Amino acid sequence: MVTIAPAAHADVPQLAELLAVLFEQEADFSPDRPKQERGLGLLIDSPQLGVIFVAREAEEIIGMVSLLFTISTAEGAPACWLEDMVVRPDRRGDGIGSRLLGHAIDHARALGYARITLLTDKLNAGAIGFYRRHGFAESPMMALRLALTDPAGDAS
């Protein structure tokens, strides 16, 4: 039976493995286990900043979704970023991604968040279709980034 619950520190190694799968398919990111473990730990330790939900079957994590909390001045209300979402490749098509995403949406809605925003690769038609089926729509806004650390992770 698959259950969905908030992540705990003991989950970090399995979550880092899932992020490696996700980052292998994203053009902008590369897996870096120490960075991913550090980021996951920071998020688990800072519930005011966000939440990670895991889909678990027995002791094995088979999927995850994370929300980061912010304020939208446009909405005049709290808003979320869907930061990471991934299901193990051998479990895709089982409805786990839909359950995880639905859980995250319900959580954000229950807390009064006005919007969830996410980024996905322009060429990932499967992910774009998945999010559209769950009510997400393209925005005319464009993502831009400024890296504030060098590749070694040191502040510039």
CSV table of N, CA and C in Angstrom, one decimal:
chain,number,residue,atom,x,y,z
A,1,MET,N,0.8,-1.2,0.0
A,1,MET,CA,0.0,0.0,0.0
A,1,MET,C,0.9,1.3,0.0
A,2,VAL,N,0.6,2.2,-0.8
A,2,VAL,CA,1.3,3.4,-0.9
A,2,VAL,C,0.7,4.5,0.0
A,3,THR,N,1.5,5.1,0.8
A,3,THR,CA,1.1,6.2,1.7
A,3,THR,C,1.8,7.4,1.4
A,4,ILE,N,1.2,8.6,1.7
A,4,ILE,CA,1.9,9.9,1.4
A,4,ILE,C,2.0,10.6,2.8
A,5,ALA,N,3.2,11.1,3.1
A,5,ALA,CA,3.4,11.7,4.4
A,5,ALA,C,4.6,12.7,4.2
A,6,PRO,N,4.7,13.6,5.2
A,6,PRO,CA,5.9,14.5,5.2
A,6,PRO,C,7.2,13.7,5.3
A,7,ALA,N,8.2,14.2,4.7
A,7,ALA,CA,9.5,13.6,4.8
A,7,ALA,C,10.2,13.8,6.1
A,8,ALA,N,11.1,12.9,6.5
A,8,ALA,CA,11.8,13.0,7.7
A,8,ALA,C,13.3,12.9,7.4
A,9,HIS,N,14.2,13.3,8.3
A,9,HIS,CA,15.6,13.2,8.1
A,9,HIS,C,16.1,11.8,7.6
A,10,ALA,N,15.5,10.8,8.2
A,10,ALA,CA,15.9,9.4,7.8
A,10,ALA,C,15.6,9.2,6.3
A,11,ASP,N,14.8,10.0,5.7
A,11,ASP,CA,14.4,9.8,4.2
A,11,ASP,C,15.4,10.4,3.3
A,12,VAL,N,16.3,11.3,3.8
A,12,VAL,CA,17.2,12.1,2.9
A,12,VAL,C,18.0,11.2,1.9
A,13,PRO,N,18.6,10.1,2.3
A,13,PRO,CA,19.4,9.3,1.3
A,13,PRO,C,18.5,8.9,0.1
A,14,GLN,N,17.3,8.4,0.4
A,14,GLN,CA,16.4,7.9,-0.7
A,14,GLN,C,15.9,9.1,-1.5
A,15,LEU,N,15.7,10.2,-0.8
A,15,LEU,CA,15.2,11.4,-1.6
A,15,LEU,C,16.3,11.9,-2.5
A,16,ALA,N,17.6,11.9,-2.0
A,16,ALA,CA,18.7,12.3,-2.9
A,16,ALA,C,18.8,11.4,-4.1
A,17,GLU,N,18.5,10.1,-3.9
A,17,GLU,CA,18.5,9.2,-5.1
A,17,GLU,C,17.5,9.6,-6.1
A,18,LEU,N,16.3,9.9,-5.6
A,18,LEU,CA,15.2,10.4,-6.5
A,18,LEU,C,15.6,11.7,-7.2
A,19,LEU,N,16.2,12.6,-6.5
A,19,LEU,CA,16.6,13.9,-7.1
A,19,LEU,C,17.7,13.6,-8.2
A,20,ALA,N,18.5,12.6,-8.0
A,20,ALA,CA,19.5,12.3,-9.1
A,20,ALA,C,18.8,11.8,-10.3
A,21,VAL,N,17.7,11.1,-10.2
A,21,VAL,CA,16.9,10.6,-11.3
A,21,VAL,C,16.3,11.9,-12.0
A,22,LEU,N,15.7,12.8,-11.2
A,22,LEU,CA,15.1,14.0,-11.7
A,22,LEU,C,16.1,14.9,-12.5
A,23,PHE,N,17.3,15.1,-11.9
A,23,PHE,CA,18.3,16.0,-12.4
A,23,PHE,C,19.0,15.4,-13.7
A,24,GLU,N,18.9,14.1,-13.8
A,24,GLU,CA,19.5,13.5,-15.0
A,24,GLU,C,18.6,13.8,-16.2
A,25,GLN,N,17.3,14.1,-16.0
A,25,GLN,CA,16.5,14.4,-17.1
A,25,GLN,C,16.2,15.9,-17.3
A,26,GLU,N,16.8,16.7,-16.5
A,26,GLU,CA,16.6,18.2,-16.6
A,26,GLU,C,17.9,18.8,-17.2
A,27,ALA,N,17.7,19.7,-18.1
A,27,ALA,CA,18.8,20.3,-18.8
A,27,ALA,C,19.6,21.2,-18.0
A,28,ASP,N,18.9,21.9,-17.0
A,28,ASP,CA,19.6,22.9,-16.2
A,28,ASP,C,20.4,22.4,-15.0
A,29,PHE,N,20.2,21.2,-14.6
A,29,PHE,CA,20.8,20.7,-13.3
A,29,PHE,C,21.5,19.4,-13.5
A,30,SER,N,22.5,19.2,-12.7
A,30,SER,CA,23.2,17.9,-12.6
A,30,SER,C,23.2,17.4,-11.2
A,31,PRO,N,23.1,16.1,-11.0
A,31,PRO,CA,23.1,15.6,-9.7
A,31,PRO,C,24.4,15.9,-8.9
A,32,ASP,N,24.3,16.3,-7.7
A,32,ASP,CA,25.4,16.5,-6.8
A,32,ASP,C,24.9,16.1,-5.4
A,33,ARG,N,25.1,14.9,-5.1
A,33,ARG,CA,24.5,14.3,-3.9
A,33,ARG,C,24.7,15.1,-2.6
A,34,PRO,N,26.0,15.6,-2.3
A,34,PRO,CA,26.1,16.4,-1.1
A,34,PRO,C,25.2,17.7,-1.1
A,35,LYS,N,25.1,18.3,-2.3
A,35,LYS,CA,24.2,19.5,-2.3
A,35,LYS,C,22.8,19.1,-2.1
A,36,GLN,N,22.4,18.0,-2.8
A,36,GLN,CA,21.0,17.6,-2.7
A,36,GLN,C,20.7,17.2,-1.2
A,37,GLU,N,21.5,16.5,-0.6
A,37,GLU,CA,21.3,16.1,0.8
A,37,GLU,C,21.3,17.3,1.7
A,38,ARG,N,22.2,18.3,1.5
A,38,ARG,CA,22.2,19.5,2.3
A,38,ARG,C,20.8,20.3,2.1
A,39,GLY,N,20.4,20.4,0.9
A,39,GLY,CA,19.1,21.1,0.6
A,39,GLY,C,17.9,20.5,1.2
A,40,LEU,N,17.9,19.1,1.0
A,40,LEU,CA,16.8,18.4,1.6
A,40,LEU,C,16.7,18.6,3.1
A,41,GLY,N,17.9,18.5,3.8
A,41,GLY,CA,18.0,18.7,5.2
A,41,GLY,C,17.5,20.0,5.7
A,42,LEU,N,18.0,21.1,4.9
A,42,LEU,CA,17.5,22.4,5.2
A,42,LEU,C,16.0,22.6,5.1
A,43,LEU,N,15.4,22.0,4.1
A,43,LEU,CA,14.0,22.1,4.0
A,43,LEU,C,13.2,21.3,5.1
A,44,ILE,N,13.7,20.2,5.4
A,44,ILE,CA,13.0,19.4,6.5
A,44,ILE,C,13.2,20.1,7.8
A,45,ASP,N,14.3,20.8,8.0
A,45,ASP,CA,14.5,21.5,9.3
A,45,ASP,C,13.8,22.9,9.3
A,46,SER,N,13.2,23.3,8.2
A,46,SER,CA,12.6,24.6,8.1
A,46,SER,C,11.2,24.6,7.6
A,47,PRO,N,10.3,24.0,8.4
A,47,PRO,CA,8.9,23.8,7.9
A,47,PRO,C,8.2,25.1,7.5
A,48,GLN,N,8.7,26.3,8.1
A,48,GLN,CA,8.1,27.5,7.7
A,48,GLN,C,8.5,27.9,6.2
A,49,LEU,N,9.5,27.3,5.7
A,49,LEU,CA,9.9,27.6,4.3
A,49,LEU,C,9.3,26.6,3.3
A,50,GLY,N,8.9,25.4,3.7
A,50,GLY,CA,8.3,24.5,2.8
A,50,GLY,C,8.1,23.1,3.3
A,51,VAL,N,7.8,22.2,2.5
A,51,VAL,CA,7.5,20.8,2.9
A,51,VAL,C,7.8,19.9,1.8
A,52,ILE,N,8.3,18.7,2.2
A,52,ILE,CA,8.5,17.6,1.2
A,52,ILE,C,7.5,16.5,1.6
A,53,PHE,N,6.7,16.0,0.6
A,53,PHE,CA,5.9,14.9,0.8
A,53,PHE,C,6.5,13.7,0.1
A,54,VAL,N,6.4,12.5,0.7
A,54,VAL,CA,7.0,11.3,0.1
A,54,VAL,C,5.8,10.3,-0.1
A,55,ALA,N,5.9,9.6,-1.2
A,55,ALA,CA,5.1,8.4,-1.4
A,55,ALA,C,5.9,7.2,-1.0
A,56,ARG,N,5.4,6.5,-0.1
A,56,ARG,CA,6.2,5.4,0.5
A,56,ARG,C,5.4,4.1,0.3
A,57,GLU,N,6.1,3.0,0.0
A,57,GLU,CA,5.5,1.7,-0.1
A,57,GLU,C,6.4,0.9,0.8
A,58,ALA,N,5.9,0.4,2.0
A,58,ALA,CA,6.7,-0.2,3.0
A,58,ALA,C,7.7,0.8,3.5
A,59,GLU,N,9.0,0.4,3.4
A,59,GLU,CA,10.1,1.4,3.8
A,59,GLU,C,10.7,2.1,2.6
A,60,GLU,N,10.2,1.8,1.4
A,60,GLU,CA,10.8,2.4,0.3
A,60,GLU,C,10.1,3.6,-0.2
A,61,ILE,N,10.8,4.7,-0.5
A,61,ILE,CA,10.2,5.9,-1.0
A,61,ILE,C,10.2,5.8,-2.6
A,62,ILE,N,9.1,5.9,-3.1
A,62,ILE,CA,8.9,5.7,-4.6
A,62,ILE,C,8.6,7.0,-5.3
A,63,GLY,N,8.4,8.1,-4.6
A,63,GLY,CA,8.1,9.4,-5.2
A,63,GLY,C,8.2,10.5,-4.2
A,64,MET,N,8.3,11.7,-4.7
A,64,MET,CA,8.4,12.9,-3.8
A,64,MET,C,7.9,14.1,-4.5
A,65,VAL,N,7.4,15.1,-3.7
A,65,VAL,CA,7.1,16.4,-4.2
A,65,VAL,C,7.4,17.4,-3.1
A,66,SER,N,8.0,18.5,-3.5
A,66,SER,CA,8.3,19.6,-2.5
A,66,SER,C,7.7,20.9,-2.9
A,67,LEU,N,7.2,21.6,-1.9
A,67,LEU,CA,6.7,22.9,-2.0
A,67,LEU,C,7.5,23.9,-1.2
A,68,LEU,N,7.8,25.0,-1.8
A,68,LEU,CA,8.5,26.1,-1.1
A,68,LEU,C,7.5,27.3,-1.0
A,69,PHE,N,7.5,27.9,0.2
A,69,PHE,CA,6.5,28.9,0.5
A,69,PHE,C,7.1,30.3,0.3
A,70,THR,N,6.2,31.2,-0.2
A,70,THR,CA,6.6,32.6,-0.5
A,70,THR,C,5.4,33.4,-0.4
A,71,ILE,N,5.6,34.7,-0.7
A,71,ILE,CA,4.5,35.7,-0.7
A,71,ILE,C,4.4,36.2,-2.2
A,72,SER,N,3.2,36.3,-2.7
A,72,SER,CA,2.9,36.9,-4.0
A,72,SER,C,2.4,38.3,-3.8
A,73,THR,N,3.1,39.3,-4.2
A,73,THR,CA,2.6,40.6,-4.1
A,73,THR,C,1.4,40.8,-5.1
A,74,ALA,N,1.5,40.1,-6.2
A,74,ALA,CA,0.5,40.2,-7.2
A,74,ALA,C,-0.9,39.6,-6.7
A,75,GLU,N,-0.8,38.6,-5.9
A,75,GLU,CA,-2.0,37.9,-5.3
A,75,GLU,C,-2.3,38.6,-4.0
A,76,GLY,N,-1.4,39.2,-3.4
A,76,GLY,CA,-1.6,39.8,-2.0
A,76,GLY,C,-1.8,38.7,-1.0
A,77,ALA,N,-1.1,37.5,-1.2
A,77,ALA,CA,-1.3,36.4,-0.4
A,77,ALA,C,-0.1,35.4,-0.5
A,78,PRO,N,-0.1,34.5,0.4
A,78,PRO,CA,1.0,33.4,0.3
A,78,PRO,C,0.8,32.6,-1.0
A,79,ALA,N,1.9,32.2,-1.5
A,79,ALA,CA,2.0,31.4,-2.7
A,79,ALA,C,3.0,30.3,-2.6
A,80,CYS,N,3.0,29.3,-3.4
A,80,CYS,CA,4.0,28.2,-3.4
A,80,CYS,C,4.7,28.1,-4.7
A,81,TRP,N,5.9,27.5,-4.6
A,81,TRP,CA,6.7,27.0,-5.7
A,81,TRP,C,6.7,25.5,-5.6
A,82,LEU,N,6.4,24.8,-6.6
A,82,LEU,CA,6.6,23.4,-6.6
A,82,LEU,C,8.0,23.2,-7.1
A,83,GLU,N,8.9,22.9,-6.2
A,83,GLU,CA,10.3,22.8,-6.4
A,83,GLU,C,10.7,21.5,-7.1
A,84,ASP,N,10.4,20.4,-6.6
A,84,ASP,CA,10.8,19.1,-7.1
A,84,ASP,C,9.7,18.1,-7.1
A,85,MET,N,9.5,17.4,-8.2
A,85,MET,CA,8.5,16.3,-8.2
A,85,MET,C,9.1,15.2,-9.0
A,86,VAL,N,9.2,14.0,-8.5
A,86,VAL,CA,9.7,12.9,-9.2
A,86,VAL,C,9.1,11.6,-8.6
A,87,VAL,N,8.9,10.6,-9.5
A,87,VAL,CA,8.5,9.3,-9.2
A,87,VAL,C,9.5,8.3,-9.8
A,88,ARG,N,9.9,7.3,-9.1
A,88,ARG,CA,10.8,6.3,-9.6
A,88,ARG,C,10.3,5.9,-11.0
A,89,PRO,N,11.2,5.8,-12.0
A,89,PRO,CA,10.8,5.4,-13.3
A,89,PRO,C,10.0,4.1,-13.4
A,90,ASP,N,10.4,3.1,-12.6
A,90,ASP,CA,9.7,1.8,-12.7
A,90,ASP,C,8.3,1.9,-12.1
A,91,ARG,N,7.9,3.0,-11.4
A,91,ARG,CA,6.6,3.1,-10.8
A,91,ARG,C,5.7,4.2,-11.5
A,92,ARG,N,6.3,4.8,-12.6
A,92,ARG,CA,5.5,5.8,-13.3
A,92,ARG,C,4.3,5.1,-14.0
A,93,GLY,N,3.2,5.8,-14.1
A,93,GLY,CA,2.0,5.2,-14.7
A,93,GLY,C,1.1,4.5,-13.8
A,94,ASP,N,1.5,4.4,-12.5
A,94,ASP,CA,0.7,3.8,-11.4
A,94,ASP,C,-0.2,4.8,-10.7
A,95,GLY,N,-0.2,6.0,-11.1
A,95,GLY,CA,-1.0,7.1,-10.4
A,95,GLY,C,-0.3,7.7,-9.2
A,96,ILE,N,0.9,7.3,-8.9
A,96,ILE,CA,1.6,7.9,-7.8
A,96,ILE,C,1.9,9.4,-7.9
A,97,GLY,N,2.3,9.8,-9.1
A,97,GLY,CA,2.5,11.2,-9.3
A,97,GLY,C,1.3,12.0,-9.2
A,98,SER,N,0.1,11.5,-9.7
A,98,SER,CA,-1.1,12.2,-9.5
A,98,SER,C,-1.5,12.3,-8.0
A,99,ARG,N,-1.3,11.3,-7.3
A,99,ARG,CA,-1.6,11.3,-5.8
A,99,ARG,C,-0.7,12.3,-5.1
A,100,LEU,N,0.6,12.3,-5.4
A,100,LEU,CA,1.5,13.2,-4.8
A,100,LEU,C,1.1,14.6,-5.1
A,101,LEU,N,0.9,14.9,-6.4
A,101,LEU,CA,0.6,16.3,-6.8
A,101,LEU,C,-0.8,16.7,-6.2
A,102,GLY,N,-1.7,15.8,-6.2
A,102,GLY,CA,-3.0,16.2,-5.5
A,102,GLY,C,-2.9,16.5,-4.1
A,103,HIS,N,-2.0,15.7,-3.4
A,103,HIS,CA,-1.8,15.9,-2.0
A,103,HIS,C,-1.1,17.3,-1.7
A,104,ALA,N,-0.2,17.6,-2.6
A,104,ALA,CA,0.5,18.9,-2.4
A,104,ALA,C,-0.5,20.1,-2.7
A,105,ILE,N,-1.3,19.9,-3.7
A,105,ILE,CA,-2.3,21.0,-4.0
A,105,ILE,C,-3.3,21.1,-2.9
A,106,ASP,N,-3.8,20.0,-2.4
A,106,ASP,CA,-4.7,20.0,-1.2
A,106,ASP,C,-4.1,20.7,0.0
A,107,HIS,N,-2.8,20.4,0.2
A,107,HIS,CA,-2.1,21.0,1.4
A,107,HIS,C,-2.0,22.5,1.2
A,108,ALA,N,-1.6,22.9,0.0
A,108,ALA,CA,-1.5,24.4,-0.2
A,108,ALA,C,-2.8,25.1,-0.1
A,109,ARG,N,-3.8,24.5,-0.6
A,109,ARG,CA,-5.2,25.0,-0.6
A,109,ARG,C,-5.7,25.1,0.9
A,110,ALA,N,-5.4,24.1,1.6
A,110,ALA,CA,-5.9,24.1,3.0
A,110,ALA,C,-5.2,25.2,3.9
A,111,LEU,N,-3.9,25.5,3.5
A,111,LEU,CA,-3.2,26.5,4.2
A,111,LEU,C,-3.5,27.9,3.7
A,112,GLY,N,-4.3,28.0,2.6
A,112,GLY,CA,-4.7,29.4,2.1
A,112,GLY,C,-3.8,29.9,1.1
A,113,TYR,N,-2.9,29.1,0.5
A,113,TYR,CA,-2.0,29.6,-0.6
A,113,TYR,C,-2.8,29.9,-1.8
A,114,ALA,N,-2.5,31.0,-2.5
A,114,ALA,CA,-3.3,31.5,-3.6
A,114,ALA,C,-2.9,30.8,-4.9
A,115,ARG,N,-1.6,30.3,-5.0
A,115,ARG,CA,-1.1,29.9,-6.3
A,115,ARG,C,0.0,28.9,-6.1
A,116,ILE,N,0.2,28.0,-7.0
A,116,ILE,CA,1.4,27.1,-7.1
A,116,ILE,C,2.0,27.4,-8.4
A,117,THR,N,3.3,27.7,-8.4
A,117,THR,CA,4.0,27.9,-9.7
A,117,THR,C,5.1,26.9,-9.8
A,118,LEU,N,5.4,26.4,-11.0
A,118,LEU,CA,6.5,25.4,-11.2
A,118,LEU,C,7.2,25.7,-12.4
A,119,LEU,N,8.4,25.2,-12.5
A,119,LEU,CA,9.2,25.2,-13.7
A,119,LEU,C,9.4,23.8,-14.2
A,120,THR,N,9.3,23.6,-15.5
A,120,THR,CA,9.6,22.3,-16.1
A,120,THR,C,10.4,22.5,-17.4
A,121,ASP,N,11.1,21.5,-17.8
A,121,ASP,CA,11.9,21.7,-19.1
A,121,ASP,C,10.9,21.9,-20.3
A,122,LYS,N,11.2,22.8,-21.1
A,122,LYS,CA,10.4,23.1,-22.3
A,122,LYS,C,10.2,21.8,-23.2
A,123,LEU,N,11.2,21.0,-23.2
A,123,LEU,CA,11.2,19.8,-24.1
A,123,LEU,C,10.6,18.6,-23.4
A,124,ASN,N,10.2,18.7,-22.2
A,124,ASN,CA,9.7,17.5,-21.5
A,124,ASN,C,8.2,17.5,-21.7
A,125,ALA,N,7.7,17.0,-22.8
A,125,ALA,CA,6.3,17.0,-23.2
A,125,ALA,C,5.5,16.1,-22.2
A,126,GLY,N,6.1,15.1,-21.7
A,126,GLY,CA,5.4,14.2,-20.7
A,126,GLY,C,5.0,15.0,-19.5
A,127,ALA,N,6.0,15.7,-18.9
A,127,ALA,CA,5.8,16.5,-17.7
A,127,ALA,C,4.8,17.6,-18.0
A,128,ILE,N,4.9,18.3,-19.1
A,128,ILE,CA,4.0,19.4,-19.4
A,128,ILE,C,2.6,18.9,-19.5
A,129,GLY,N,2.4,17.8,-20.2
A,129,GLY,CA,1.1,17.2,-20.3
A,129,GLY,C,0.5,16.8,-19.0
A,130,PHE,N,1.4,16.2,-18.1
A,130,PHE,CA,1.0,15.8,-16.8
A,130,PHE,C,0.5,17.0,-16.0
A,131,TYR,N,1.2,18.1,-15.9
A,131,TYR,CA,0.8,19.2,-15.2
A,131,TYR,C,-0.4,19.9,-15.8
A,132,ARG,N,-0.5,19.9,-17.1
A,132,ARG,CA,-1.7,20.5,-17.7
A,132,ARG,C,-3.0,19.7,-17.3
A,133,ARG,N,-2.9,18.3,-17.3
A,133,ARG,CA,-4.0,17.5,-16.9
A,133,ARG,C,-4.4,17.8,-15.4
A,134,HIS,N,-3.5,18.3,-14.6
A,134,HIS,CA,-3.8,18.6,-13.2
A,134,HIS,C,-4.2,20.1,-13.0
A,135,GLY,N,-4.4,20.8,-14.1
A,135,GLY,CA,-4.9,22.2,-14.0
A,135,GLY,C,-3.9,23.3,-14.2
A,136,PHE,N,-2.6,23.0,-14.3
A,136,PHE,CA,-1.6,24.0,-14.5
A,136,PHE,C,-1.7,24.5,-16.0
A,137,ALA,N,-1.4,25.8,-16.1
A,137,ALA,CA,-1.4,26.4,-17.4
A,137,ALA,C,-0.1,27.1,-17.6
A,138,GLU,N,0.3,27.2,-18.9
A,138,GLU,CA,1.5,28.0,-19.2
A,138,GLU,C,1.3,29.5,-18.9
A,139,SER,N,2.4,30.1,-18.5
A,139,SER,CA,2.4,31.5,-18.2
A,139,SER,C,3.2,32.2,-19.2
A,140,PRO,N,2.9,33.5,-19.6
A,140,PRO,CA,3.7,34.2,-20.5
A,140,PRO,C,5.0,34.7,-19.8
A,141,MET,N,5.2,34.5,-18.5
A,141,MET,CA,6.4,34.8,-17.8
A,141,MET,C,7.5,33.9,-18.2
A,142,MET,N,8.7,34.3,-18.1
A,142,MET,CA,9.9,33.5,-18.5
A,142,MET,C,10.9,33.5,-17.3
A,143,ALA,N,11.4,32.3,-17.0
A,143,ALA,CA,12.3,32.2,-15.9
A,143,ALA,C,13.7,32.7,-16.3
A,144,LEU,N,14.3,33.4,-15.5
A,144,LEU,CA,15.7,33.9,-15.6
A,144,LEU,C,16.4,33.5,-14.3
A,145,ARG,N,17.7,33.2,-14.4
A,145,ARG,CA,18.5,32.9,-13.2
A,145,ARG,C,19.8,33.6,-13.1
A,146,LEU,N,20.2,33.9,-11.9
A,146,LEU,CA,21.5,34.5,-11.6
A,146,LEU,C,22.2,33.6,-10.6
A,147,ALA,N,23.2,32.9,-10.9
A,147,ALA,CA,24.0,32.0,-10.0
A,147,ALA,C,24.8,32.9,-9.1
A,148,LEU,N,24.6,32.7,-7.8
A,148,LEU,CA,25.3,33.4,-6.8
A,148,LEU,C,26.5,32.7,-6.1
A,149,THR,N,26.7,31.4,-6.6
A,149,THR,CA,27.8,30.6,-6.2
A,149,THR,C,28.6,30.1,-7.4
A,150,ASP,N,29.9,29.8,-7.2
A,150,ASP,CA,30.6,29.3,-8.3
A,150,ASP,C,30.3,27.8,-8.3
A,151,PRO,N,30.8,27.1,-9.4
A,151,PRO,CA,30.5,25.6,-9.5
A,151,PRO,C,31.0,24.8,-8.3
A,152,ALA,N,31.9,25.3,-7.5
A,152,ALA,CA,32.4,24.5,-6.4
A,152,ALA,C,31.5,24.8,-5.2
A,153,GLY,N,30.5,25.7,-5.3
A,153,GLY,CA,29.5,25.9,-4.3
A,153,GLY,C,29.9,27.0,-3.3
A,154,ASP,N,31.0,27.7,-3.6
A,154,ASP,CA,31.5,28.8,-2.8
A,154,ASP,C,30.8,30.1,-3.2
A,155,ALA,N,30.5,31.0,-2.2
A,155,ALA,CA,29.9,32.3,-2.5
A,155,ALA,C,30.9,33.1,-3.4
A,156,SER,N,30.3,33.8,-4.4
A,156,SER,CA,31.1,34.6,-5.3
A,156,SER,C,31.6,35.9,-4.6
